[in-house]
Tab-separated table of C-alpha atoms in Angstrom:
chain	number	residue	atom	x	y	z
A	1	MET	CA	3.398	-18.897	13.224
A	2	ALA	CA	1.695	-20.134	9.779
A	3	THR	CA	-0.935	-17.856	8.411
A	4	LYS	CA	-4.351	-19.011	8.857
A	5	ARG	CA	-6.299	-20.704	6.285
A	6	LEU	CA	-9.769	-19.294	6.003
A	7	ALA	CA	-12.206	-21.617	3.046
A	8	VAL	CA	-15.612	-19.258	1.823
A	9	VAL	CA	-19.008	-21.319	0.950
A	10	LEU	CA	-20.408	-19.537	-1.799
A	11	ALA	CA	-24.131	-20.308	-3.428
A	12	GLY	CA	-24.152	-18.721	-6.765
A	13	CYS	CA	-23.681	-14.661	-7.862
A	14	GLY	CA	-26.552	-12.269	-6.592
A	15	VAL	CA	-28.300	-11.496	-3.868
A	16	PHE	CA	-31.823	-13.019	-5.152
A	17	ASP	CA	-30.254	-16.794	-6.103
A	18	GLY	CA	-26.856	-17.095	-5.383
A	19	ALA	CA	-24.382	-15.153	-2.808
A	20	GLU	CA	-24.836	-11.860	-1.882
A	21	ILE	CA	-22.320	-10.576	-3.541
A	22	HIS	CA	-20.788	-7.219	-1.363
A	23	GLU	CA	-21.115	-9.812	1.169
A	24	ALA	CA	-19.063	-11.662	-0.085
A	25	THR	CA	-16.651	-9.509	-1.738
A	26	LEU	CA	-15.739	-8.222	1.488
A	27	THR	CA	-15.884	-11.146	3.598
A	28	LEU	CA	-12.881	-12.824	1.397
A	29	LEU	CA	-11.644	-8.355	1.907
A	30	ALA	CA	-12.246	-9.293	5.931
A	31	ILE	CA	-9.706	-12.152	5.519
A	32	ASN	CA	-7.174	-11.256	3.568
A	33	LYS	CA	-6.532	-7.698	5.821
A	34	GLN	CA	-6.418	-9.255	9.073
A	35	GLY	CA	-3.523	-11.241	7.383
A	36	ALA	CA	-5.244	-14.233	6.726
A	37	GLU	CA	-5.744	-16.403	3.707
A	38	TYR	CA	-8.699	-17.919	1.772
A	39	GLN	CA	-10.092	-20.531	-0.513
A	40	CYS	CA	-13.491	-20.535	-2.449
A	41	PHE	CA	-15.722	-23.612	-2.399
A	42	ALA	CA	-19.102	-23.701	-3.766
A	43	PRO	CA	-21.452	-27.147	-4.006
A	44	ASP	CA	-21.147	-28.419	-7.955
A	45	VAL	CA	-25.645	-28.030	-8.251
A	46	ASN	CA	-27.683	-26.100	-10.159
A	47	GLN	CA	-29.288	-23.272	-9.209
A	48	ALA	CA	-32.636	-23.616	-7.948
A	49	HIS	CA	-33.493	-21.021	-10.486
A	50	VAL	CA	-32.625	-17.692	-11.974
A	51	VAL	CA	-33.858	-14.443	-10.873
A	52	ASN	CA	-33.287	-11.186	-13.266
A	53	HIS	CA	-32.519	-8.351	-10.085
A	54	ILE	CA	-33.452	-5.657	-12.089
A	55	THR	CA	-37.478	-7.326	-11.788
A	56	GLY	CA	-37.065	-9.794	-9.722
A	57	GLN	CA	-38.788	-12.053	-12.254
A	58	GLU	CA	-37.397	-15.490	-12.731
A	59	MET	CA	-35.497	-15.951	-16.274
A	60	LYS	CA	-36.019	-19.369	-18.266
A	61	GLU	CA	-32.371	-20.289	-17.564
A	62	SER	CA	-30.286	-22.724	-15.523
A	63	ARG	CA	-27.067	-21.210	-14.415
A	64	ASN	CA	-24.410	-23.628	-12.129
A	65	VAL	CA	-24.073	-22.482	-8.815
A	66	LEU	CA	-20.505	-23.249	-8.867
A	67	VAL	CA	-19.659	-22.185	-12.479
A	68	GLU	CA	-22.020	-18.901	-10.936
A	69	SER	CA	-19.781	-18.496	-8.025
A	70	ALA	CA	-16.035	-18.927	-9.539
A	71	ARG	CA	-17.245	-14.948	-10.991
A	72	ILE	CA	-16.426	-13.265	-7.338
A	73	ALA	CA	-13.821	-15.893	-6.720
A	74	ARG	CA	-12.285	-15.032	-10.014
A	75	GLY	CA	-12.454	-18.553	-11.570
A	76	LYS	CA	-10.039	-20.034	-8.211
A	77	ILE	CA	-12.966	-21.569	-6.457
A	78	LYS	CA	-12.680	-25.997	-5.753
A	79	SER	CA	-16.121	-28.157	-5.427
A	80	LEU	CA	-17.528	-28.004	-1.899
A	81	ILE	CA	-17.305	-32.043	-2.198
A	82	GLU	CA	-13.169	-31.484	-2.019
A	83	PHE	CA	-13.504	-29.646	1.411
A	84	LYS	CA	-11.180	-30.960	3.868
A	85	ALA	CA	-11.902	-29.897	7.820
A	86	ALA	CA	-7.862	-30.696	8.227
A	87	ASP	CA	-7.621	-28.281	5.577
A	88	PHE	CA	-8.476	-25.214	6.958
A	89	ASP	CA	-9.095	-23.092	10.211
A	90	ALA	CA	-12.083	-22.112	10.000
A	91	ILE	CA	-15.074	-22.132	6.812
A	92	ILE	CA	-17.619	-18.827	6.713
A	93	PHE	CA	-20.500	-18.604	4.942
A	94	PRO	CA	-21.876	-15.399	3.051
A	95	GLY	CA	-25.604	-14.456	2.652
A	96	GLY	CA	-27.675	-13.533	-0.481
A	97	PHE	CA	-30.929	-15.454	-0.723
A	98	GLY	CA	-28.358	-18.389	-2.706
A	99	ALA	CA	-27.945	-19.903	1.064
A	100	ALA	CA	-31.633	-20.181	1.181
A	101	LYS	CA	-32.008	-21.867	-2.432
A	102	ASN	CA	-29.064	-23.190	-2.963
A	103	LEU	CA	-27.484	-24.410	0.095
A	104	CYS	CA	-30.548	-24.932	1.466
A	105	SER	CA	-34.355	-25.774	0.255
A	106	PHE	CA	-35.435	-22.960	3.468
A	107	ALA	CA	-37.004	-20.047	0.360
A	108	PHE	CA	-39.597	-22.541	-0.783
A	109	ASP	CA	-39.654	-24.750	1.844
A	110	GLY	CA	-40.205	-23.442	5.257
A	111	VAL	CA	-38.183	-24.813	8.352
A	112	ASP	CA	-39.147	-28.439	7.371
A	113	CYS	CA	-36.494	-27.971	4.360
A	114	ASP	CA	-33.408	-29.858	2.631
A	115	VAL	CA	-29.503	-29.299	2.987
A	116	ASN	CA	-27.594	-29.809	0.500
A	117	PRO	CA	-26.014	-33.012	1.261
A	118	ASP	CA	-22.193	-31.049	1.129
A	119	VAL	CA	-23.741	-28.372	3.371
A	120	GLU	CA	-24.045	-30.483	5.458
A	121	LYS	CA	-21.347	-32.857	5.656
A	122	THR	CA	-18.970	-29.655	5.559
A	123	ILE	CA	-20.570	-27.656	8.384
A	124	LYS	CA	-20.869	-31.066	10.815
A	125	SER	CA	-17.111	-31.519	9.807
A	126	MET	CA	-15.579	-28.462	10.489
A	127	VAL	CA	-18.177	-28.906	14.597
A	128	LYS	CA	-16.712	-32.134	15.215
A	129	ALA	CA	-12.555	-31.068	14.568
A	130	ARG	CA	-13.676	-27.451	16.964
A	131	LYS	CA	-12.861	-25.207	14.362
A	132	PRO	CA	-14.866	-22.077	13.864
A	133	ILE	CA	-17.923	-21.609	11.794
A	134	GLY	CA	-18.885	-17.302	10.607
A	135	ALA	CA	-22.045	-17.006	8.942
A	136	LEU	CA	-23.200	-13.839	7.746
A	137	CYS	CA	-27.411	-12.532	7.212
A	138	ILE	CA	-29.399	-15.092	6.203
A	139	SER	CA	-27.019	-17.916	6.518
A	140	PRO	CA	-26.857	-18.806	9.768
A	141	LEU	CA	-30.454	-20.245	9.289
A	142	LEU	CA	-28.574	-22.806	7.705
A	143	ILE	CA	-26.647	-23.507	10.175
A	144	ALA	CA	-28.978	-23.770	12.667
A	145	LYS	CA	-31.060	-26.182	10.679
A	146	ILE	CA	-27.886	-28.407	10.720
A	147	LEU	CA	-27.177	-28.498	14.138
A	148	GLY	CA	-30.346	-27.222	16.612
A	149	ASP	CA	-29.269	-25.878	19.887
A	150	VAL	CA	-26.856	-23.225	18.784
A	151	LYS	CA	-27.304	-19.088	19.451
A	152	VAL	CA	-26.907	-17.341	15.695
A	153	THR	CA	-27.961	-14.060	14.477
A	154	ILE	CA	-29.932	-12.455	11.307
A	155	GLY	CA	-30.639	-9.016	12.830
A	156	GLN	CA	-34.278	-8.541	14.051
A	157	ASP	CA	-36.194	-9.992	11.442
A	158	LYS	CA	-39.292	-11.665	13.073
A	159	GLY	CA	-40.058	-14.319	11.088
A	160	THR	CA	-36.532	-15.530	10.146
A	161	ALA	CA	-35.836	-15.440	14.172
A	162	ASN	CA	-38.802	-17.686	14.776
A	163	ALA	CA	-37.569	-20.061	11.824
A	164	ILE	CA	-34.951	-20.465	13.557
A	165	ILE	CA	-36.225	-21.154	16.625
A	166	SER	CA	-38.616	-24.047	15.155
A	167	MET	CA	-35.578	-25.607	14.343
A	168	GLY	CA	-34.194	-25.684	17.720
A	169	GLY	CA	-31.850	-23.046	17.514
A	170	ARG	CA	-31.328	-19.058	19.869
A	171	HIS	CA	-31.966	-16.313	18.720
A	172	VAL	CA	-30.604	-13.063	18.882
A	173	THR	CA	-31.336	-9.371	17.790
A	174	THR	CA	-28.873	-7.242	16.517
A	175	THR	CA	-27.986	-4.199	14.701
A	176	HIS	CA	-25.586	-3.209	12.106
A	177	GLY	CA	-22.095	-4.851	12.516
A	178	GLU	CA	-22.496	-6.501	16.132
A	179	ILE	CA	-21.946	-10.219	16.418
A	180	VAL	CA	-22.954	-13.400	18.376
A	181	VAL	CA	-21.272	-15.924	19.522
A	182	ASP	CA	-21.517	-19.874	20.021
A	183	GLU	CA	-19.030	-20.617	21.851
A	184	LYS	CA	-19.898	-24.422	22.319
A	185	PHE	CA	-20.005	-24.639	18.652
A	186	LYS	CA	-17.479	-22.134	17.745
A	187	VAL	CA	-20.257	-20.070	15.882
A	188	VAL	CA	-20.340	-16.295	14.634
A	189	THR	CA	-22.583	-14.615	13.114
A	190	THR	CA	-23.338	-11.173	11.749
A	191	PRO	CA	-26.614	-9.425	9.948
A	192	CYS	CA	-25.722	-7.780	6.896
A	193	TYR	CA	-28.545	-7.222	4.998
A	194	MET	CA	-30.871	-8.898	6.334
A	195	LEU	CA	-30.972	-5.546	7.899
A	196	ASP	CA	-31.588	-2.395	5.829
A	197	ALA	CA	-27.793	-1.907	5.734
A	198	ASN	CA	-25.515	0.410	3.597
A	199	ILE	CA	-22.121	-1.233	2.207
A	200	ALA	CA	-20.017	0.069	4.890
A	201	GLN	CA	-22.233	-1.905	7.775
A	202	ILE	CA	-21.524	-5.012	5.809
A	203	ALA	CA	-17.678	-4.529	5.813
A	204	ASP	CA	-17.789	-3.808	9.780
A	205	GLY	CA	-20.356	-7.016	9.445
A	206	ALA	CA	-17.709	-9.355	7.565
A	207	GLU	CA	-14.357	-7.964	9.647
A	208	ASN	CA	-16.081	-8.485	13.398
A	209	VAL	CA	-16.689	-12.168	12.108
A	210	VAL	CA	-13.315	-13.027	10.465
A	211	LYS	CA	-11.845	-11.195	14.150
A	212	ALA	CA	-13.995	-12.759	16.089
A	213	ILE	CA	-12.456	-16.269	13.875
A	214	LEU	CA	-9.118	-15.788	14.120
A	215	GLU	CA	-9.007	-14.560	18.044
A	216	MET	CA	-10.733	-18.596	18.722
A	217	ILE	CA	-8.491	-20.376	16.392
B	1	MET	CA	-23.119	20.988	2.608
B	2	ALA	CA	-24.739	18.744	-0.182
B	3	THR	CA	-24.490	15.023	-0.024
B	4	LYS	CA	-21.875	14.141	-3.402
B	5	ARG	CA	-23.319	11.836	-5.687
B	6	LEU	CA	-21.168	9.233	-7.655
B	7	ALA	CA	-22.194	7.403	-10.680
B	8	VAL	CA	-20.727	4.143	-11.012
B	9	VAL	CA	-20.685	2.446	-14.585
B	10	LEU	CA	-21.326	-1.556	-14.264
B	11	ALA	CA	-20.100	-3.686	-17.508
B	12	GLY	CA	-21.381	-7.250	-16.653
B	13	CYS	CA	-20.614	-9.092	-13.524
B	14	GLY	CA	-17.586	-11.441	-13.465
B	15	VAL	CA	-14.214	-10.298	-14.408
B	16	PHE	CA	-13.461	-12.209	-17.518
B	17	ASP	CA	-16.841	-11.070	-19.437
B	18	GLY	CA	-18.561	-8.222	-17.454
B	19	ALA	CA	-17.439	-5.960	-14.207
B	20	GLU	CA	-14.157	-7.202	-12.010
B	21	ILE	CA	-16.858	-7.968	-8.794
B	22	HIS	CA	-14.298	-6.647	-6.062
B	23	GLU	CA	-13.407	-3.712	-8.237
B	24	ALA	CA	-16.852	-2.335	-8.471
B	25	THR	CA	-17.742	-3.541	-4.127
B	26	LEU	CA	-15.087	-1.543	-3.652
B	27	THR	CA	-15.603	0.710	-5.600
B	28	LEU	CA	-18.780	1.503	-4.222
B	29	LEU	CA	-17.144	0.768	-0.345
B	30	ALA	CA	-15.430	3.657	-0.797
B	31	ILE	CA	-17.617	6.175	-2.237
B	32	ASN	CA	-20.249	4.755	0.531
B	33	LYS	CA	-16.968	5.223	3.781
B	34	GLN	CA	-16.289	8.560	2.798
B	35	GLY	CA	-19.218	9.958	2.660
B	36	ALA	CA	-20.568	10.665	-0.611
B	37	GLU	CA	-23.155	8.446	-2.633
B	38	TYR	CA	-24.230	6.326	-5.540
B	39	GLN	CA	-25.664	5.062	-8.672
B	40	CYS	CA	-24.989	2.413	-10.706
B	41	PHE	CA	-25.510	2.624	-14.454
B	42	ALA	CA	-24.800	0.381	-17.131
B	43	PRO	CA	-25.301	-0.276	-21.361
B	44	ASP	CA	-28.814	-2.056	-21.457
B	45	VAL	CA	-27.033	-4.670	-24.126
B	46	ASN	CA	-26.057	-7.533	-24.463
B	47	GLN	CA	-22.600	-9.218	-23.415
B	48	ALA	CA	-20.385	-9.551	-26.262
B	49	HIS	CA	-19.983	-13.276	-25.055
B	50	VAL	CA	-20.575	-15.003	-21.791
B	51	VAL	CA	-17.560	-16.861	-20.109
B	52	ASN	CA	-17.046	-19.756	-17.842
B	53	HIS	CA	-15.332	-18.692	-15.176
B	54	ILE	CA	-13.756	-22.293	-14.290
B	55	THR	CA	-12.704	-22.675	-16.927
B	56	GLY	CA	-12.492	-19.620	-19.181
B	57	GLN	CA	-14.614	-20.538	-21.795
B	58	GLU	CA	-17.113	-19.017	-23.729
B	59	MET	CA	-20.312	-20.769	-23.407
B	60	LYS	CA	-23.376	-21.162	-25.516
B	61	GLU	CA	-26.044	-17.892	-23.929
B	62	SER	CA	-26.100	-14.585	-24.207
B	63	ARG	CA	-26.847	-12.366	-21.576
B	64	ASN	CA	-27.571	-8.859	-21.155
B	65	VAL	CA	-25.026	-6.174	-19.279
B	66	LEU	CA	-27.585	-3.515	-17.512
B	67	VAL	CA	-29.354	-6.986	-16.410
B	68	GLU	CA	-26.344	-8.595	-14.999
B	69	SER	CA	-24.699	-5.365	-13.860
B	70	ALA	CA	-28.093	-4.860	-11.575
B	71	ARG	CA	-26.488	-7.996	-9.296
B	72	ILE	CA	-23.736	-6.270	-8.314
B	73	ALA	CA	-26.032	-2.907	-7.500
B	74	ARG	CA	-28.309	-5.391	-5.544
B	75	GLY	CA	-30.951	-4.264	-8.087
B	76	LYS	CA	-30.667	-0.735	-8.009
B	77	ILE	CA	-29.498	0.575	-11.560
B	78	LYS	CA	-30.294	2.606	-14.377
B	79	SER	CA	-29.843	1.846	-17.926
B	80	LEU	CA	-26.695	4.422	-19.041
B	81	ILE	CA	-29.063	6.136	-21.543
B	82	GLU	CA	-30.770	7.677	-18.227
B	83	PHE	CA	-27.890	9.325	-17.352
B	84	LYS	CA	-27.129	13.228	-16.859
B	85	ALA	CA	-24.170	14.660	-16.442
B	86	ALA	CA	-26.080	17.713	-14.095
B	87	ASP	CA	-27.155	14.973	-12.146
B	88	PHE	CA	-24.202	13.484	-10.364
B	89	ASP	CA	-20.532	15.121	-9.503
B	90	ALA	CA	-18.582	12.768	-10.650
B	91	ILE	CA	-18.551	9.095	-12.741
B	92	ILE	CA	-16.342	5.579	-11.960
B	93	PHE	CA	-15.364	2.634	-14.282
B	94	PRO	CA	-14.372	-0.160	-12.148
B	95	GLY	CA	-12.312	-2.488	-14.873
B	96	GLY	CA	-12.482	-5.962	-16.094
B	97	PHE	CA	-12.787	-7.126	-19.272
B	98	GLY	CA	-16.254	-6.114	-20.073
B	99	ALA	CA	-14.943	-2.613	-20.059
B	100	ALA	CA	-13.039	-3.823	-22.975
B	101	LYS	CA	-15.403	-6.494	-24.345
B	102	ASN	CA	-19.234	-4.393	-23.479
B	103	LEU	CA	-18.607	-1.046	-23.612
B	104	CYS	CA	-15.755	-0.957	-26.296
B	105	SER	CA	-14.325	-4.206	-28.210
B	106	PHE	CA	-10.600	-3.711	-26.830
B	107	ALA	CA	-10.793	-7.017	-25.954
B	108	PHE	CA	-11.681	-8.513	-29.738
B	109	ASP	CA	-10.495	-5.309	-32.172
B	110	GLY	CA	-7.305	-4.058	-30.600
B	111	VAL	CA	-6.791	-0.290	-30.869
B	112	ASP	CA	-8.992	0.426	-33.652
B	113	CYS	CA	-12.218	-0.557	-31.460
B	114	ASP	CA	-15.281	0.550	-31.100
B	115	VAL	CA	-16.790	2.026	-28.019
B	116	ASN	CA	-20.424	2.032	-26.913
B	117	PRO	CA	-22.291	5.521	-27.756
B	118	ASP	CA	-23.382	5.635	-25.003
B	119	VAL	CA	-20.402	5.285	-22.632
B	120	GLU	CA	-18.374	7.376	-25.221
B	121	LYS	CA	-21.530	10.450	-24.702
B	122	THR	CA	-21.557	9.818	-20.957
B	123	ILE	CA	-17.876	10.312	-20.625
B	124	LYS	CA	-17.692	13.422	-22.999
B	125	SER	CA	-20.606	14.941	-21.572
B	126	MET	CA	-18.889	15.434	-17.900
B	127	VAL	CA	-15.120	17.053	-19.346
B	128	LYS	CA	-17.715	19.316	-20.797
B	129	ALA	CA	-19.598	19.534	-16.693
B	130	ARG	CA	-15.517	20.332	-15.575
B	131	LYS	CA	-16.486	17.019	-13.286
B	132	PRO	CA	-13.846	14.221	-12.377
B	133	ILE	CA	-14.179	10.799	-14.248
B	134	GLY	CA	-12.138	7.774	-12.539
B	135	ALA	CA	-11.243	4.676	-13.390
B	136	LEU	CA	-10.318	1.176	-12.573
B	137	CYS	CA	-7.999	-1.356	-13.989
B	138	ILE	CA	-8.164	-1.447	-18.052
B	139	SER	CA	-11.042	0.586	-18.310
B	140	PRO	CA	-8.057	4.024	-18.440
B	141	LEU	CA	-7.597	2.792	-21.525
B	142	LEU	CA	-11.608	2.963	-22.629
B	143	ILE	CA	-11.450	7.069	-21.494
B	144	ALA	CA	-7.995	7.002	-23.549
B	145	LYS	CA	-9.533	5.757	-26.229
B	146	ILE	CA	-12.046	8.253	-26.268
B	147	LEU	CA	-9.855	11.734	-24.849
B	148	GLY	CA	-6.975	10.802	-26.936
B	149	ASP	CA	-4.639	13.031	-25.114
B	150	VAL	CA	-5.045	12.457	-21.821
B	151	LYS	CA	-2.613	11.764	-19.195
B	152	VAL	CA	-3.862	7.759	-17.225
B	153	THR	CA	-2.355	4.807	-15.233
B	154	ILE	CA	-3.181	1.027	-15.834
B	155	GLY	CA	0.254	-0.406	-13.850
B	156	GLN	CA	3.138	-2.216	-15.906
B	157	ASP	CA	1.490	-3.875	-19.084
B	158	LYS	CA	4.136	-2.705	-21.749
B	159	GLY	CA	1.008	-3.767	-24.167
B	160	THR	CA	-1.419	-1.968	-22.670
B	161	ALA	CA	0.621	0.898	-22.168
B	162	ASN	CA	1.578	0.952	-25.640
B	163	ALA	CA	-1.835	0.644	-26.718
B	164	ILE	CA	-3.382	3.848	-24.813
B	165	ILE	CA	0.350	6.077	-26.093
B	166	SER	CA	-1.401	4.136	-30.123
B	167	MET	CA	-4.982	6.279	-29.017
B	168	GLY	CA	-2.992	8.975	-28.436
B	169	GLY	CA	-2.791	9.067	-24.751
B	170	ARG	CA	0.430	9.171	-22.300
B	171	HIS	CA	1.178	5.934	-19.331
B	172	VAL	CA	2.852	7.014	-16.322
B	173	THR	CA	3.746	3.270	-14.675
B	174	THR	CA	2.454	2.939	-11.218
B	175	THR	CA	2.080	0.193	-8.870
B	176	HIS	CA	-0.401	-1.341	-6.098
B	177	GLY	CA	-2.989	1.807	-4.669
B	178	GLU	CA	-1.208	4.339	-6.923
B	179	ILE	CA	-3.057	6.835	-9.117
B	180	VAL	CA	-2.214	8.958	-11.243
B	181	VAL	CA	-4.226	12.059	-12.134
B	182	ASP	CA	-5.074	14.127	-15.432
B	183	GLU	CA	-5.877	17.774	-14.344
B	184	LYS	CA	-7.003	19.205	-17.603
B	185	PHE	CA	-9.608	16.176	-17.864
B	186	LYS	CA	-9.488	15.840	-14.594
B	187	VAL	CA	-9.183	12.244	-14.643
B	188	VAL	CA	-8.028	9.886	-11.944
B	189	THR	CA	-7.119	5.946	-12.768
B	190	THR	CA	-5.651	3.649	-10.531
B	191	PRO	CA	-4.608	0.064	-11.888
B	192	CYS	CA	-6.464	-2.530	-9.573
B	193	TYR	CA	-5.559	-6.285	-11.772
B	194	MET	CA	-4.102	-5.380	-13.814
B	195	LEU	CA	-1.436	-6.298	-11.549
B	196	ASP	CA	-0.748	-9.269	-9.487
B	197	ALA	CA	-2.487	-8.173	-6.900
B	198	ASN	CA	-4.631	-9.063	-3.762
B	199	ILE	CA	-8.140	-7.642	-2.937
B	200	ALA	CA	-6.969	-5.391	0.193
B	201	GLN	CA	-4.431	-3.454	-2.714
B	202	ILE	CA	-7.939	-3.785	-4.693
B	203	ALA	CA	-9.602	-1.543	-2.123
B	204	ASP	CA	-6.646	1.369	-1.850
B	205	GLY	CA	-6.401	1.697	-5.481
B	206	ALA	CA	-10.376	2.462	-4.838
B	207	GLU	CA	-10.405	4.362	-2.276
B	208	ASN	CA	-7.404	6.205	-3.192
B	209	VAL	CA	-9.900	6.877	-6.305
B	210	VAL	CA	-12.108	7.954	-4.443
B	211	LYS	CA	-10.504	10.474	-2.317
B	212	ALA	CA	-8.834	11.987	-4.438
B	213	ILE	CA	-12.387	12.742	-6.647
B	214	LEU	CA	-14.332	13.617	-4.288
B	215	GLU	CA	-10.875	16.782	-2.983
B	216	MET	CA	-11.376	17.310	-6.870
B	217	ILE	CA	-15.744	18.067	-6.453
């Protein structure tokens, strides 16, 4: 049987302005441990902003999402514009504010946010190909914004859950490591750091998402 | 029994100019999974340089080691100047070029490199307190530079092994996940990405270092 190939879409490098590093790293670990291969992607766009992760303050800098995401991927990354659904068996979006700042504008614009066109095209191409999509932490909101009537979880945060419902999605409350599966769209989601979690709980969530996805392929 | 407390010293955020992200994250995971607590530290100094992780080229930017390390620590990090050996049971240095660029200048100056004074003070204070020190990837070289006659591993790279010997250290060849223990200095080392490794092998190395350290405490 051919090795299953998963795409992982990053949104920068750091929880407050990019991809959440633990969620991204532990997604790659879960894929590798479960015998599949990964290829990282990120959109080649500037970050919405750069945040000092100690103070939480915005820094007067400009950084590129693809270039910063390459830090997590150890340089082995491709621009999301190169992504083709035919080349992969599934796709996963780790979380971090980058998903709500760089992949869509939810953090600034709320439910009426814009979505990066390459992200939207990527997700729709996977749905059309009937291939599974995983999303961690805040990223399920991005999936709901694009797909509408999809069942997801971001854990227990009422504000974000209500935003998902406003987008036409359905929200299921969950706790650490639990996953929610939407059979119609083949979407698998887990809350990760949307809960007050420790890093071992993030590893559990990532492992459970990857396991469910590999079983669907 | 009180929860064991481990300090983790980061050197930025990204393999080519900072802490290797997988090694750092998987060290934190290993500590948490094995029932101990961690506190991240980094020196409050500018990075030697900033590297574009796609092209490998230097970028005309200046970044701070502590501020960038905070991305891996999700903001919960302290300046290394605040470190006190009395507050911790052990300390671990993940790898990445940052260990050889920001914690010492080996990447630029070779065996005659300078060592960041807070890093040197930190390591010597742990040796004096008879508390274990872990080091992954290239970081064992930093330990050898400071301690001299210490037994370590960086895997199989002859150039780096010879540098360690030139510094007065002893080098043991190892493969994926293997550890070398120096009983006198209580130093535990493993090669990680100094070998051509996959991310699950990094997790193994980090777990084995943490396990050996916790048994020593």
